[in-house]
């Protein structure tokens, strides 16, 4: 039921009982990427530094009780300056007649490019090194590989400010410039300097898209399927990396093919820009900018005219039309927001420190020890496990929820790490070590894909208030890229000093800590609109 009482010109609306009543479109939560970011969804035999992994909770009293389990889910109280005549007596869930999927598909071109640019250098490195005269220079080869990660770090921090200033769709169009130019320079490079510049530009592009794709998808997706659509981001990153693997197959017969591999990426970059020119802007961004009429038009295109009243009321009730100025970077570290921002950053740190890059890096040698000599077969097996796991996660995201998938995922990863460590050290298992190592590797990647890969990038746009959403997502993904870079830089040194089994045990410990942290700090968000979550974040005792 809904009760509305006018207070001081505003409206205090409270809902209780059935979650499907006015304010709560669905029972509990929301979440949308993976970056792997990024998520690390590949089966490529890539160095750790060239892989990426790529997830709301309740705030009580501002940010005081953030992400603690709350028994108040059955009752939500929100205060918003809404004309009581605008409040529908019954917000009946109208069936959407809009078309969201084509625009999600256009945005996912950014996810495909994310994965492709990360993966394309792996198969091409040996051949481009010969052509560019750096076959004997491991340092310059390392720069070719890792420059994209440095660029991605810059791009991820830049993307949030651009998305807030110019809007989501125009930022996508701007992002297509470094993506296309980077691919073109890499494909036509006649010296290593041009190649590094091309890789840097491509890295800036994928850094922007790693923050922008999950942000845009979360803001345009209907509540009831936002989890599923959000996890599609991670799936397409995986597809991009696998596409890079397949693009490298002709290299053995045509060593100059590496230029075509890089050049192919120009096409989806152009398609991304063209597609976004015809895609609707995020209604939430438009409303936040005071463009209510344009927001209504965007809602009509996305969901159909039947949903305009419902969605616009949610936007008004969430307080997005408040006169608060746009949040700056320093606002993210204020007492009001720091706790929620720290949770987002922590999820990406756990994602990287749990060892996904190490497992993929060593997958080729593990499979060779088990008798699988083909690098392509090893990569395909790991990649297939990741894609399969991500598809399962997509189907469960709006049923099981984000938090349960995260706990299940990190638990499975920890168990798999223990199995891998034992397969290398326990003498009683020596006759079966090869088989156990392969099983452990596949189970680890499958577990990663079920939650740790797709959930962080999906959850972040849900847990951040609209005022800080773009910048907070960018900051969290920046943390992902920074940690990815340093793990890639020091991983081999740590392995040489302590041994791979000890390192695997360390990763298992990180997974255990992640389970404890998530259980105590992250609250389920599935089935709740972004506006409902933001109102919950503003609830005061």
Short mmCIF file of C-alpha atoms in Angstrom, two decimals:
data_model
loop_
_atom_site.label_atom_id
_atom_site.label_comp_id
_atom_site.label_asym_id
_atom_site.label_seq_id
_atom_site.Cartn_x
_atom_site.Cartn_y
_atom_site.Cartn_z
CA UNK A 1 0.00 0.00 0.00
CA UNK A 2 1.07 3.59 -0.48
CA UNK A 3 0.42 6.51 1.79
CA UNK A 4 1.16 10.06 0.80
CA UNK A 5 1.19 12.99 3.16
CA UNK A 6 2.09 16.53 2.23
CA UNK A 7 4.82 18.07 4.35
CA UNK A 8 6.10 21.54 3.83
CA UNK A 9 5.21 21.57 0.19
CA UNK A 10 6.84 18.23 -0.44
CA UNK A 11 5.55 14.73 -0.30
CA UNK A 12 6.53 11.99 2.08
CA UNK A 13 5.62 8.67 0.54
CA UNK A 14 5.99 5.37 2.27
CA UNK A 15 5.46 1.88 1.04
CA UNK A 16 5.03 -1.28 3.00
CA UNK A 17 4.14 -4.84 2.35
CA UNK A 18 4.37 -6.12 -1.19
CA UNK A 19 7.62 -5.13 -2.84
CA UNK A 20 5.91 -4.83 -6.17
CA UNK A 21 3.86 -1.91 -4.95
CA UNK A 22 4.51 1.63 -6.13
CA UNK A 23 8.07 2.34 -5.16
CA UNK A 24 9.58 -1.07 -5.33
CA UNK A 25 9.41 -2.44 -8.80
CA UNK A 26 10.89 -5.75 -7.55
CA UNK A 27 11.87 -7.30 -4.24
CA UNK A 28 15.48 -6.44 -3.73
CA UNK A 29 18.26 -5.09 -5.80
CA UNK A 30 20.08 -4.23 -8.89
CA UNK A 31 23.42 -4.56 -10.48
CA UNK A 32 24.96 -4.18 -13.83
CA UNK A 33 29.80 -4.65 -16.50
CA UNK A 34 32.10 -6.78 -16.74
CA UNK A 35 35.29 -4.76 -17.12
CA UNK A 36 36.50 -7.24 -16.66
CA UNK A 37 36.11 -4.52 -17.02
CA UNK A 38 36.75 -5.42 -17.23
CA UNK A 39 36.65 -8.85 -16.26
CA UNK A 40 39.29 -11.22 -17.13
CA UNK A 41 37.33 -13.47 -19.37
CA UNK A 42 39.86 -14.89 -21.60
CA UNK A 43 41.38 -18.21 -22.19
CA UNK A 44 44.34 -16.57 -23.82
CA UNK A 45 47.83 -17.45 -22.75
CA UNK A 46 48.42 -13.86 -21.89
CA UNK A 47 50.69 -12.29 -19.38
CA UNK A 48 48.98 -11.21 -16.24
CA UNK A 49 49.58 -7.60 -17.14
CA UNK A 50 47.53 -7.94 -20.31
CA UNK A 51 44.40 -9.37 -18.77
CA UNK A 52 41.62 -7.64 -17.03
CA UNK A 53 38.94 -8.82 -14.82
CA UNK A 54 35.95 -7.16 -14.84
CA UNK A 55 29.53 -5.22 -9.13
CA UNK A 56 23.86 -1.99 -3.59
CA UNK A 57 23.24 -1.96 -0.61
CA UNK A 58 21.61 0.17 1.94
CA UNK A 59 22.81 3.31 3.56
CA UNK A 60 21.21 4.32 6.76
CA UNK A 61 21.59 7.87 7.92
CA UNK A 62 23.53 8.97 4.84
CA UNK A 63 26.35 6.45 4.66
CA UNK A 64 26.51 5.48 8.28
CA UNK A 65 25.19 1.94 8.06
CA UNK A 66 26.21 1.17 4.50
CA UNK A 67 25.97 -2.38 3.24
CA UNK A 68 24.78 -3.97 6.44
CA UNK A 69 21.88 -6.34 6.21
CA UNK A 70 18.72 -4.47 6.98
CA UNK A 71 15.44 -5.88 8.22
CA UNK A 72 13.76 -2.80 6.86
CA UNK A 73 13.56 -4.14 3.32
CA UNK A 74 9.88 -4.75 3.92
CA UNK A 75 9.36 -1.06 4.48
CA UNK A 76 10.92 1.81 2.60
CA UNK A 77 10.39 5.42 3.41
CA UNK A 78 11.45 8.17 1.04
CA UNK A 79 11.18 11.92 1.19
CA UNK A 80 11.04 13.82 -2.05
CA UNK A 81 9.87 17.20 -3.23
CA UNK A 82 7.12 15.85 -5.46
CA UNK A 83 3.78 17.45 -6.14
CA UNK A 84 1.23 15.13 -4.55
CA UNK A 85 -0.94 15.41 -7.65
CA UNK A 86 1.92 13.79 -9.60
CA UNK A 87 1.88 10.72 -7.37
CA UNK A 88 -0.20 7.95 -8.93
CA UNK A 89 -2.76 6.42 -6.60
CA UNK A 90 -1.72 3.04 -7.97
CA UNK A 91 1.51 2.55 -9.82
CA UNK A 92 0.45 -0.45 -11.86
CA UNK A 93 3.37 -2.14 -13.60
CA UNK A 94 2.67 -1.39 -17.23
CA UNK A 95 4.16 -3.73 -19.77
CA UNK A 96 6.99 -2.07 -21.66
CA UNK A 97 6.53 -1.55 -25.37
CA UNK A 98 9.92 0.05 -25.86
CA UNK A 99 13.09 -1.44 -27.26
CA UNK A 100 16.09 -1.47 -24.92
CA UNK A 101 18.02 -4.41 -26.37
CA UNK A 102 19.28 -2.70 -29.56
CA UNK A 103 20.83 0.10 -27.50
CA UNK A 104 22.39 -2.37 -25.06
CA UNK A 105 23.82 -4.13 -28.11
CA UNK A 106 25.35 -0.92 -29.41
CA UNK A 107 26.92 -0.21 -26.01
CA UNK A 108 28.34 -3.74 -25.93
CA UNK A 109 30.45 -2.91 -28.97
CA UNK A 110 32.54 -1.03 -26.40
CA UNK A 111 32.80 -4.24 -24.34
CA UNK A 112 33.85 -6.25 -27.41
CA UNK A 113 36.55 -3.67 -28.18
CA UNK A 114 37.63 -3.80 -24.54
CA UNK A 115 38.28 -7.54 -24.79
CA UNK A 116 39.67 -7.45 -28.32
CA UNK A 117 42.29 -4.77 -27.65
CA UNK A 118 43.42 -6.63 -24.52
CA UNK A 119 43.71 -9.95 -26.30
CA UNK A 120 44.93 -9.05 -29.78
CA UNK A 121 48.56 -8.44 -28.80
CA UNK A 122 49.08 -11.95 -27.42
CA UNK A 123 49.10 -13.83 -30.68
CA UNK A 124 50.55 -10.92 -32.68
CA UNK A 125 53.48 -9.99 -30.42
CA UNK A 126 56.00 -12.47 -31.82
CA UNK A 127 55.32 -11.40 -35.42
CA UNK A 128 55.11 -7.65 -34.90
CA UNK A 129 58.33 -7.80 -32.86
CA UNK A 130 60.15 -9.24 -35.88
CA UNK A 131 58.68 -6.66 -38.27
CA UNK A 132 59.47 -3.74 -35.97
CA UNK A 133 62.98 -4.95 -35.10
CA UNK A 134 62.42 -5.60 -31.39
CA UNK A 135 62.49 -9.40 -31.41
CA UNK A 136 65.53 -9.40 -29.09
CA UNK A 137 64.33 -6.55 -26.90
CA UNK A 138 62.08 -7.92 -24.15
CA UNK A 139 61.74 -4.49 -22.54
CA UNK A 140 60.22 -2.87 -25.64
CA UNK A 141 57.98 -5.88 -26.15
CA UNK A 142 56.80 -5.41 -22.57
CA UNK A 143 56.00 -1.78 -23.35
CA UNK A 144 53.92 -2.82 -26.36
CA UNK A 145 51.95 -5.19 -24.13
CA UNK A 146 51.53 -3.04 -21.02
CA UNK A 147 51.11 0.44 -22.52
CA UNK A 148 47.44 -0.32 -23.07
CA UNK A 149 47.03 -0.91 -19.32
CA UNK A 150 48.58 2.47 -18.55
CA UNK A 151 46.27 4.10 -21.09
CA UNK A 152 43.28 2.26 -19.63
CA UNK A 153 44.08 3.66 -16.19
CA UNK A 154 44.03 7.20 -17.59
CA UNK A 155 40.89 6.51 -19.60
CA UNK A 156 38.95 5.03 -16.69
CA UNK A 157 39.49 8.14 -14.57
CA UNK A 158 38.70 10.43 -17.50
CA UNK A 159 35.54 8.60 -18.52
CA UNK A 160 33.57 9.56 -15.42
CA UNK A 161 34.12 13.30 -15.87
CA UNK A 162 33.33 13.12 -19.58
CA UNK A 163 30.14 11.14 -18.96
CA UNK A 164 28.97 13.70 -16.39
CA UNK A 165 29.82 16.69 -18.56
CA UNK A 166 28.74 15.59 -22.03
CA UNK A 167 26.34 12.75 -21.31
CA UNK A 168 26.65 9.02 -21.86
CA UNK A 169 26.02 8.76 -25.61
CA UNK A 170 28.24 11.69 -26.61
CA UNK A 171 31.04 10.27 -24.48
CA UNK A 172 30.70 6.98 -26.35
CA UNK A 173 31.08 8.90 -29.61
CA UNK A 174 34.17 10.68 -28.28
CA UNK A 175 35.54 7.35 -27.05
CA UNK A 176 35.39 5.91 -30.56
CA UNK A 177 38.15 8.36 -31.60
CA UNK A 178 41.03 6.89 -29.52
CA UNK A 179 39.69 3.37 -30.11
CA UNK A 180 39.73 3.74 -33.90
CA UNK A 181 42.88 5.88 -34.09
CA UNK A 182 44.76 3.52 -31.78
CA UNK A 183 43.80 0.53 -33.90
CA UNK A 184 44.80 2.32 -37.11
CA UNK A 185 48.21 3.43 -35.79
CA UNK A 186 48.94 -0.05 -34.46
CA UNK A 187 48.02 -1.65 -37.79
CA UNK A 188 50.15 0.73 -39.86
CA UNK A 189 53.11 1.15 -37.48
CA UNK A 190 56.52 1.05 -39.11
CA UNK A 191 58.43 1.53 -35.85
CA UNK A 192 57.94 0.66 -32.20
CA UNK A 193 57.24 4.29 -31.21
CA UNK A 194 54.14 4.44 -33.41
CA UNK A 195 53.02 1.06 -32.12
CA UNK A 196 53.31 2.19 -28.50
CA UNK A 197 51.37 5.40 -29.24
CA UNK A 198 48.66 3.32 -30.92
CA UNK A 199 48.48 0.95 -27.97
CA UNK A 200 48.32 3.89 -25.55
CA UNK A 201 45.40 5.46 -27.44
CA UNK A 202 43.57 2.13 -27.63
CA UNK A 203 44.17 1.71 -23.89
CA UNK A 204 42.63 5.13 -23.17
CA UNK A 205 39.63 4.11 -25.25
CA UNK A 206 39.07 0.79 -23.45
CA UNK A 207 39.56 2.52 -20.10
CA UNK A 208 36.73 4.95 -20.90
CA UNK A 209 34.50 2.16 -22.19
CA UNK A 210 35.21 -0.03 -19.14
CA UNK A 211 33.47 2.61 -17.00
CA UNK A 212 30.93 3.80 -19.55
CA UNK A 213 29.41 0.53 -20.79
CA UNK A 214 28.15 -0.75 -17.41
CA UNK A 215 27.08 2.76 -16.42
CA UNK A 216 24.95 3.29 -19.54
CA UNK A 217 23.43 -0.20 -19.52
CA UNK A 218 22.46 0.07 -15.85
CA UNK A 219 20.78 3.43 -16.42
CA UNK A 220 18.70 2.38 -19.43
CA UNK A 221 17.77 -1.18 -18.41
CA UNK A 222 14.39 -2.09 -16.89
CA UNK A 223 14.68 -3.06 -13.24
CA UNK A 224 13.42 -6.61 -13.68
CA UNK A 225 16.17 -7.56 -16.16
CA UNK A 226 18.92 -5.09 -15.30
CA UNK A 227 21.08 -7.81 -13.73
CA UNK A 228 20.85 -9.97 -16.84
CA UNK A 229 21.56 -7.10 -19.22
CA UNK A 230 24.35 -5.80 -17.00
CA UNK A 231 26.18 -9.12 -17.01
CA UNK A 232 26.04 -9.11 -20.81
CA UNK A 233 28.85 -6.55 -20.60
CA UNK A 234 31.18 -9.21 -19.15
CA UNK A 235 30.01 -11.77 -21.70
CA UNK A 236 30.91 -9.49 -24.60
CA UNK A 237 34.33 -8.73 -23.10
CA UNK A 238 34.92 -12.50 -23.15
CA UNK A 239 33.70 -12.68 -26.73
CA UNK A 240 36.05 -9.85 -27.68
CA UNK A 241 39.06 -11.68 -26.25
CA UNK A 242 38.05 -14.92 -27.92
CA UNK A 243 37.60 -13.02 -31.20
CA UNK A 244 41.19 -11.81 -30.84
CA UNK A 245 42.29 -15.41 -30.37
CA UNK A 246 40.46 -16.52 -33.50
CA UNK A 247 41.78 -13.55 -35.46
CA UNK A 248 45.31 -14.82 -34.80
CA UNK A 249 44.78 -18.25 -36.38
CA UNK A 250 46.01 -17.21 -39.89
CA UNK A 251 49.31 -15.90 -38.47
CA UNK A 252 51.17 -19.17 -38.90
CA UNK A 253 50.66 -19.09 -42.67
CA UNK A 254 50.81 -15.30 -43.08
CA UNK A 255 53.20 -13.51 -40.67
CA UNK A 256 52.05 -10.08 -41.91
CA UNK A 257 48.50 -10.88 -40.80
CA UNK A 258 49.15 -9.15 -37.46
CA UNK A 259 48.50 -5.79 -39.11
CA UNK A 260 45.05 -6.94 -40.20
CA UNK A 261 44.38 -8.17 -36.65
CA UNK A 262 44.88 -4.66 -35.28
CA UNK A 263 43.12 -2.97 -38.20
CA UNK A 264 39.94 -5.02 -37.77
CA UNK A 265 39.18 -3.09 -34.55
CA UNK A 266 38.57 0.11 -36.56
CA UNK A 267 35.25 -1.27 -37.85
CA UNK A 268 33.44 -1.81 -34.51
CA UNK A 269 34.84 1.54 -33.30
CA UNK A 270 33.09 3.33 -36.18
CA UNK A 271 29.92 1.28 -35.65
CA UNK A 272 29.96 2.29 -31.97
CA UNK A 273 30.07 5.99 -32.85
CA UNK A 274 27.34 5.69 -35.50
CA UNK A 275 25.11 3.55 -33.28
CA UNK A 276 25.40 5.93 -30.33
CA UNK A 277 24.49 8.88 -32.56
CA UNK A 278 21.05 7.26 -32.90
CA UNK A 279 20.75 5.91 -29.34
CA UNK A 280 18.77 7.65 -26.57
CA UNK A 281 20.62 9.45 -23.82
CA UNK A 282 20.30 8.08 -20.29
CA UNK A 283 17.01 9.44 -18.85
CA UNK A 284 18.66 9.63 -15.44
CA UNK A 285 21.47 11.85 -16.71
CA UNK A 286 19.00 14.07 -18.59
CA UNK A 287 16.80 14.45 -15.53
CA UNK A 288 19.80 15.23 -13.37
CA UNK A 289 20.68 18.01 -15.83
CA UNK A 290 17.19 19.48 -15.47
CA UNK A 291 16.08 18.30 -18.91
CA UNK A 292 12.83 16.65 -17.83
CA UNK A 293 11.14 16.87 -21.25
CA UNK A 294 14.07 15.18 -22.98
CA UNK A 295 14.15 12.58 -20.21
CA UNK A 296 10.49 11.76 -20.91
CA UNK A 297 11.25 11.35 -24.60
CA UNK A 298 14.13 9.00 -23.79
CA UNK A 299 11.92 6.96 -21.46
CA UNK A 300 9.28 6.68 -24.20
CA UNK A 301 11.89 5.36 -26.67
CA UNK A 302 13.36 2.92 -24.19
CA UNK A 303 10.26 1.57 -22.43
CA UNK A 304 7.24 2.84 -24.35
CA UNK A 305 4.72 5.54 -23.44
CA UNK A 306 3.02 3.22 -20.92
CA UNK A 307 6.02 3.47 -18.58
CA UNK A 308 6.59 7.24 -18.74
CA UNK A 309 4.49 8.13 -15.69
CA UNK A 310 5.98 5.38 -13.55
CA UNK A 311 9.63 6.06 -14.45
CA UNK A 312 9.34 9.85 -14.26
CA UNK A 313 7.72 9.58 -10.85
CA UNK A 314 10.59 7.40 -9.67
CA UNK A 315 13.07 9.97 -10.95
CA UNK A 316 11.30 12.81 -9.16
CA UNK A 317 10.88 10.83 -5.96
CA UNK A 318 14.57 9.92 -5.92
CA UNK A 319 15.47 13.56 -5.50
CA UNK A 320 17.59 13.73 -8.63
CA UNK A 321 16.07 17.09 -9.37
CA UNK A 322 17.61 18.55 -6.23
CA UNK A 323 19.67 21.70 -6.43
CA UNK A 324 22.84 19.99 -5.22
CA UNK A 325 25.81 20.89 -7.43
CA UNK A 326 27.54 18.23 -9.47
CA UNK A 327 29.87 16.13 -7.32
CA UNK A 328 33.59 16.67 -7.65
CA UNK A 329 36.32 14.08 -7.25
CA UNK A 330 37.01 15.12 -3.67
CA UNK A 331 33.35 14.56 -2.78
CA UNK A 332 33.95 10.84 -3.25
CA UNK A 333 36.21 10.88 -0.21
CA UNK A 334 33.80 12.82 1.99
CA UNK A 335 32.16 11.23 5.02
CA UNK A 336 28.88 11.11 3.12
CA UNK A 337 30.14 8.90 0.29
CA UNK A 338 33.45 7.35 1.30
CA UNK A 339 32.09 4.10 2.69
CA UNK A 340 30.09 3.21 -0.40
CA UNK A 341 33.00 4.20 -2.65
CA UNK A 342 35.40 2.08 -0.60
CA UNK A 343 33.14 -0.96 -1.02
CA UNK A 344 33.22 -0.54 -4.79
CA UNK A 345 37.00 -0.25 -4.83
CA UNK A 346 37.36 -3.24 -2.48
CA UNK A 347 35.35 -5.50 -4.78
CA UNK A 348 37.72 -4.81 -7.66
CA UNK A 349 40.77 -5.26 -5.45
CA UNK A 350 39.51 -8.66 -4.31
CA UNK A 351 38.74 -9.53 -7.93
CA UNK A 352 42.34 -8.90 -8.98
CA UNK A 353 44.11 -10.15 -5.83
CA UNK A 354 42.21 -13.45 -6.00
CA UNK A 355 44.55 -14.60 -8.78
CA UNK A 356 42.65 -14.65 -12.07
CA UNK A 357 45.65 -13.40 -14.03
CA UNK A 358 47.93 -15.99 -12.44
CA UNK A 359 45.60 -18.86 -13.33
CA UNK A 360 45.25 -17.76 -16.96
CA UNK A 361 48.98 -17.07 -17.25
CA UNK A 362 49.85 -20.57 -16.06
CA UNK A 363 47.00 -22.35 -17.82
CA UNK A 364 49.11 -23.19 -20.88
CA UNK A 365 51.91 -24.84 -18.86
CA UNK A 366 49.35 -26.64 -16.66
CA UNK A 367 47.62 -28.10 -19.72
CA UNK A 368 50.91 -29.07 -21.33
CA UNK A 369 51.83 -31.03 -18.20
CA UNK A 370 48.51 -32.84 -18.56
CA UNK A 371 49.27 -33.73 -22.17
CA UNK A 372 47.38 -30.92 -23.91
CA UNK A 373 50.17 -29.52 -26.08
CA UNK A 374 48.13 -27.11 -28.19
CA UNK A 375 48.21 -23.55 -26.85
CA UNK A 376 45.08 -22.74 -28.85
CA UNK A 377 43.26 -25.70 -27.31
CA UNK A 378 44.31 -24.64 -23.81
CA UNK A 379 43.21 -21.07 -24.45
CA UNK A 380 39.93 -22.21 -25.97
CA UNK A 381 39.16 -24.46 -22.99
CA UNK A 382 39.74 -21.69 -20.45
CA UNK A 383 37.88 -19.17 -22.61
CA UNK A 384 34.95 -21.54 -23.09
CA UNK A 385 34.73 -22.07 -19.32
CA UNK A 386 34.64 -18.31 -18.82
CA UNK A 387 31.97 -17.69 -21.45
CA UNK A 388 29.88 -20.61 -20.16
CA UNK A 389 30.15 -19.36 -16.58
CA UNK A 390 29.21 -15.84 -17.60
CA UNK A 391 26.14 -17.11 -19.45
CA UNK A 392 25.03 -19.00 -16.33
CA UNK A 393 25.62 -15.88 -14.24
CA UNK A 394 23.48 -13.84 -16.64
CA UNK A 395 20.56 -16.23 -16.21
CA UNK A 396 20.89 -16.22 -12.40
CA UNK A 397 21.66 -12.55 -11.77
CA UNK A 398 18.02 -11.47 -11.35
CA UNK A 399 16.98 -14.73 -9.65
CA UNK A 400 19.70 -15.56 -7.14
CA UNK A 401 20.98 -12.05 -6.74
CA UNK A 402 24.38 -10.34 -6.79
CA UNK A 403 25.55 -11.02 -3.25
CA UNK A 404 24.87 -14.77 -3.31
CA UNK A 405 26.67 -15.11 -6.65
CA UNK A 406 29.68 -13.22 -5.28
CA UNK A 407 29.90 -15.48 -2.22
CA UNK A 408 29.47 -18.63 -4.31
CA UNK A 409 32.04 -17.39 -6.81
CA UNK A 410 34.80 -16.53 -4.34
CA UNK A 411 34.14 -19.75 -2.41
CA UNK A 412 34.58 -21.79 -5.57
CA UNK A 413 37.69 -19.86 -6.52
CA UNK A 414 39.23 -20.46 -3.10
CA UNK A 415 38.53 -24.20 -3.26
CA UNK A 416 39.98 -24.37 -6.77
CA UNK A 417 43.12 -22.54 -5.64
CA UNK A 418 43.60 -25.08 -2.84
CA UNK A 419 43.22 -27.90 -5.37
CA UNK A 420 45.82 -26.28 -7.65
CA UNK A 421 48.27 -25.77 -4.78
CA UNK A 422 47.87 -29.37 -3.61
CA UNK A 423 48.29 -30.75 -7.13
CA UNK A 424 51.74 -29.15 -7.26
CA UNK A 425 52.96 -30.11 -3.75
CA UNK A 426 51.18 -33.16 -2.30
CA UNK A 427 53.17 -36.24 -3.25
CA UNK A 428 50.22 -38.57 -2.76
CA UNK A 429 48.49 -36.77 -5.62
CA UNK A 430 51.53 -36.84 -7.93
CA UNK A 431 50.09 -39.53 -10.27
CA UNK A 432 47.01 -37.38 -10.80
CA UNK A 433 48.66 -33.95 -10.64
CA UNK A 434 48.18 -33.10 -14.31
CA UNK A 435 44.49 -33.99 -14.34
CA UNK A 436 43.85 -32.24 -11.01
CA UNK A 437 45.61 -29.10 -12.20
CA UNK A 438 43.45 -28.95 -15.32
CA UNK A 439 40.27 -29.55 -13.29
CA UNK A 440 41.34 -26.90 -10.77
CA UNK A 441 42.07 -24.37 -13.49
CA UNK A 442 38.75 -24.88 -15.31
CA UNK A 443 36.76 -24.84 -12.05
CA UNK A 444 38.54 -21.65 -10.96
CA UNK A 445 37.74 -19.85 -14.22
CA UNK A 446 34.16 -21.13 -14.15
CA UNK A 447 33.75 -19.92 -10.55
CA UNK A 448 35.25 -16.54 -11.44
CA UNK A 449 32.81 -16.14 -14.31
CA UNK A 450 29.84 -16.91 -12.04
CA UNK A 451 30.30 -13.82 -9.89
CA UNK A 452 33.70 -12.25 -9.29
CA UNK A 453 34.02 -11.42 -12.99
CA UNK A 454 30.64 -9.92 -13.94
CA UNK A 455 29.17 -8.76 -10.61
CA UNK A 456 31.50 -5.89 -9.54
CA UNK A 457 31.00 -3.87 -12.73
CA UNK A 458 27.26 -4.56 -12.56
CA UNK A 459 26.86 -3.68 -8.89
CA UNK A 460 28.77 -0.41 -8.87
CA UNK A 461 26.32 1.71 -10.90
CA UNK A 462 23.59 0.42 -8.59
CA UNK A 463 25.20 1.26 -5.27
CA UNK A 464 26.33 4.77 -6.14
CA UNK A 465 23.93 7.73 -5.86
CA UNK A 466 23.17 9.47 -9.15
CA UNK A 467 25.16 12.55 -8.09
CA UNK A 468 28.42 10.57 -7.85
CA UNK A 469 27.64 7.54 -10.04
CA UNK A 470 29.83 8.25 -13.08
CA UNK A 471 32.87 9.44 -11.12
CA UNK A 472 32.59 6.70 -8.48
CA UNK A 473 32.38 3.98 -11.15
CA UNK A 474 35.39 5.53 -12.88
CA UNK A 475 37.36 5.63 -9.62
CA UNK A 476 36.59 2.00 -8.80
CA UNK A 477 37.56 0.84 -12.29
CA UNK A 478 40.69 2.97 -12.05
CA UNK A 479 41.55 0.93 -8.97
CA UNK A 480 41.02 -2.19 -11.07
CA UNK A 481 43.46 -1.02 -13.74
CA UNK A 482 46.09 0.15 -11.24
CA UNK A 483 46.00 -3.14 -9.32
CA UNK A 484 46.04 -5.07 -12.60
CA UNK A 485 49.15 -3.18 -13.69
CA UNK A 486 51.10 -3.76 -10.48
CA UNK A 487 50.09 -7.41 -10.25
CA UNK A 488 51.37 -7.89 -13.78
CA UNK A 489 54.57 -6.05 -12.91
CA UNK A 490 55.48 -8.02 -9.79
CA UNK A 491 53.70 -11.34 -10.20
CA UNK A 492 56.57 -13.28 -11.78
CA UNK A 493 59.06 -11.95 -9.23
CA UNK A 494 56.84 -13.16 -6.38
CA UNK A 495 56.47 -16.59 -8.03
CA UNK A 496 60.24 -16.94 -8.45
CA UNK A 497 60.83 -16.02 -4.80
CA UNK A 498 58.09 -18.04 -3.07
CA UNK A 499 57.02 -20.68 -5.62
CA UNK A 500 53.72 -21.04 -7.43
CA UNK A 501 52.13 -23.28 -4.77
CA UNK A 502 52.69 -20.71 -2.03
CA UNK A 503 51.29 -17.99 -4.28
CA UNK A 504 48.21 -20.11 -4.98
CA UNK A 505 47.68 -20.59 -1.23
CA UNK A 506 47.92 -16.81 -0.85
CA UNK A 507 45.22 -16.37 -3.50
CA UNK A 508 43.02 -18.91 -1.67
CA UNK A 509 43.39 -16.80 1.49
CA UNK A 510 42.32 -13.69 -0.41
CA UNK A 511 39.23 -15.54 -1.64
CA UNK A 512 38.35 -16.48 1.96
CA UNK A 513 38.74 -12.86 3.07
CA UNK A 514 36.56 -11.74 0.16
CA UNK A 515 33.75 -14.09 1.26
CA UNK A 516 33.86 -12.68 4.80
CA UNK A 517 33.96 -9.09 3.56
CA UNK A 518 31.05 -9.56 1.15
CA UNK A 519 28.96 -11.37 3.76
CA UNK A 520 29.39 -8.51 6.21
CA UNK A 521 29.38 -5.44 3.95
CA UNK A 522 27.40 -6.04 0.76
CA UNK A 523 23.61 -6.14 0.72
CA UNK A 524 21.53 -7.77 -2.01
CA UNK A 525 20.16 -5.35 -4.61
CA UNK A 526 18.33 -7.47 -7.18
CA UNK A 527 14.91 -6.37 -8.33
CA UNK A 528 15.05 -2.81 -7.04
CA UNK A 529 15.10 0.26 -9.24
CA UNK A 530 18.06 2.61 -9.12
CA UNK A 531 15.75 5.28 -7.72
CA UNK A 532 14.49 2.97 -4.99
CA UNK A 533 18.05 2.12 -4.05
CA UNK A 534 19.01 5.77 -3.98
CA UNK A 535 16.04 6.56 -1.74
CA UNK A 536 17.11 3.76 0.55
CA UNK A 537 20.58 5.28 0.63
CA UNK A 538 18.98 8.49 1.85
CA UNK A 539 16.84 6.91 4.58
CA UNK A 540 17.35 8.37 8.03
CA UNK A 541 16.37 6.78 11.30
#
